[in-house]
Amino acid sequence: MLQCTAVTQVPYAETLLVLATMEGGPEHPPDVVEQEDFVLCELGDHDESAEHAAHLWTADVPDDRDLWFLWSGTGAHRVHRLDTLRLCPAVLREMATRTVATCAFFDHHPGPHSFSVTDPLGELIADHVHSEVRRLVSEDDASDVPDTDAP
Ligand SMILES: [Zn+2]
Ligand SMILES: [Zn+2]
């Protein structure tokens, strides 16, 4: 599933205040958010009934809690909130590669877990890399190297 493409501007003063007053917040909140900061919804593509969500800060507290910016609607009709939410407990274990991926979203988030969401930008970069590799490989093929594997 592709990532949601909603983008919105973070309310600077309000976000600074929350960062400065939250438990486990950053030592220097202006390092985290800037005046003209825009954030991208990180959730998998979803309909209007679910809020968009962007991760702002991982709280430095014993139980995992992150600050999220949640919004719905656009422009003058935007409704938003800043909330500290627990981490989603979902874990993906790949037995074959012995890797463990944890979901990067908050508990009870809408849609699929983060490990099932593809970042469209990441895909574009990966596609570009793959085509570069193909180009380099085909250049190799064109050179006059004798085929030593021939019987
Ligand atoms: Zn969204
Ligand atoms: Zn999840």
PDB file of N, CA, C and O and ligand atoms in Angstrom, residues 4-6 41-44 46 51-53 71, ligand 1:
ATOM      1  N   CYS A   4      -0.044   7.835   2.261  1.00  0.00           N
ATOM      2  CA  CYS A   4      -0.934   8.972   2.055  1.00  0.00           C
ATOM      3  C   CYS A   4      -0.089  10.173   1.617  1.00  0.00           C
ATOM      4  O   CYS A   4       1.058  10.310   2.027  1.00  0.00           O
ATOM      5  N   THR A   5      -0.651  11.028   0.773  1.00  0.00           N
ATOM      6  CA  THR A   5       0.149  12.141   0.238  1.00  0.00           C
ATOM      7  C   THR A   5      -0.252  13.487   0.834  1.00  0.00           C
ATOM      8  O   THR A   5       0.186  14.530   0.354  1.00  0.00           O
ATOM      9  N   ALA A   6      -1.081  13.481   1.888  1.00  0.00           N
ATOM     10  CA  ALA A   6      -1.514  14.745   2.489  1.00  0.00           C
ATOM     11  C   ALA A   6      -0.343  15.467   3.152  1.00  0.00           C
ATOM     12  O   ALA A   6       0.480  14.862   3.827  1.00  0.00           O
ATOM     13  N   CYS A  41       1.717  13.287   5.845  1.00  0.00           N
ATOM     14  CA  CYS A  41       1.031  12.200   6.548  1.00  0.00           C
ATOM     15  C   CYS A  41       1.816  10.914   6.316  1.00  0.00           C
ATOM     16  O   CYS A  41       2.200  10.601   5.196  1.00  0.00           O
ATOM     17  N   GLU A  42       2.071  10.180   7.403  1.00  0.00           N
ATOM     18  CA  GLU A  42       2.907   8.989   7.303  1.00  0.00           C
ATOM     19  C   GLU A  42       2.104   7.705   7.173  1.00  0.00           C
ATOM     20  O   GLU A  42       2.661   6.632   6.954  1.00  0.00           O
ATOM     21  N   LEU A  43       0.800   7.812   7.340  1.00  0.00           N
ATOM     22  CA  LEU A  43      -0.044   6.620   7.314  1.00  0.00           C
ATOM     23  C   LEU A  43      -0.194   6.091   5.885  1.00  0.00           C
ATOM     24  O   LEU A  43       0.065   6.804   4.918  1.00  0.00           O
ATOM     25  N   GLY A  44      -0.654   4.848   5.784  1.00  0.00           N
ATOM     26  CA  GLY A  44      -1.000   4.301   4.481  1.00  0.00           C
ATOM     27  C   GLY A  44      -2.205   5.058   3.949  1.00  0.00           C
ATOM     28  O   GLY A  44      -2.986   5.624   4.719  1.00  0.00           O
ATOM     29  N   HIS A  46      -5.510   6.553   3.038  1.00  0.00           N
ATOM     30  CA  HIS A  46      -6.757   6.335   3.782  1.00  0.00           C
ATOM     31  C   HIS A  46      -7.829   7.311   3.305  1.00  0.00           C
ATOM     32  O   HIS A  46      -7.518   8.274   2.597  1.00  0.00           O
ATOM     33  N   GLU A  51      -8.047  10.534  10.456  1.00  0.00           N
ATOM     34  CA  GLU A  51      -7.173  11.700  10.541  1.00  0.00           C
ATOM     35  C   GLU A  51      -5.825  11.400   9.878  1.00  0.00           C
ATOM     36  O   GLU A  51      -5.344  10.279   9.935  1.00  0.00           O
ATOM     37  N   HIS A  52      -5.218  12.444   9.313  1.00  0.00           N
ATOM     38  CA  HIS A  52      -3.840  12.334   8.854  1.00  0.00           C
ATOM     39  C   HIS A  52      -2.940  12.426  10.084  1.00  0.00           C
ATOM     40  O   HIS A  52      -3.330  13.024  11.095  1.00  0.00           O
ATOM     41  N   ALA A  53      -1.738  11.881   9.993  1.00  0.00           N
ATOM     42  CA  ALA A  53      -0.858  11.889  11.161  1.00  0.00           C
ATOM     43  C   ALA A  53       0.597  12.020  10.754  1.00  0.00           C
ATOM     44  O   ALA A  53       1.058  11.353   9.828  1.00  0.00           O
ATOM     45  N   TRP A  71      -4.410  15.672  11.858  1.00  0.00           N
ATOM     46  CA  TRP A  71      -5.291  16.655  11.245  1.00  0.00           C
ATOM     47  C   TRP A  71      -6.247  16.013  10.252  1.00  0.00           C
ATOM     48  O   TRP A  71      -6.036  14.901   9.777  1.00  0.00           O
TER      49      TRP A  71
HETATM   50 ZN    ZN B   1      -3.186  10.863   5.620  1.00  0.00          ZN
END
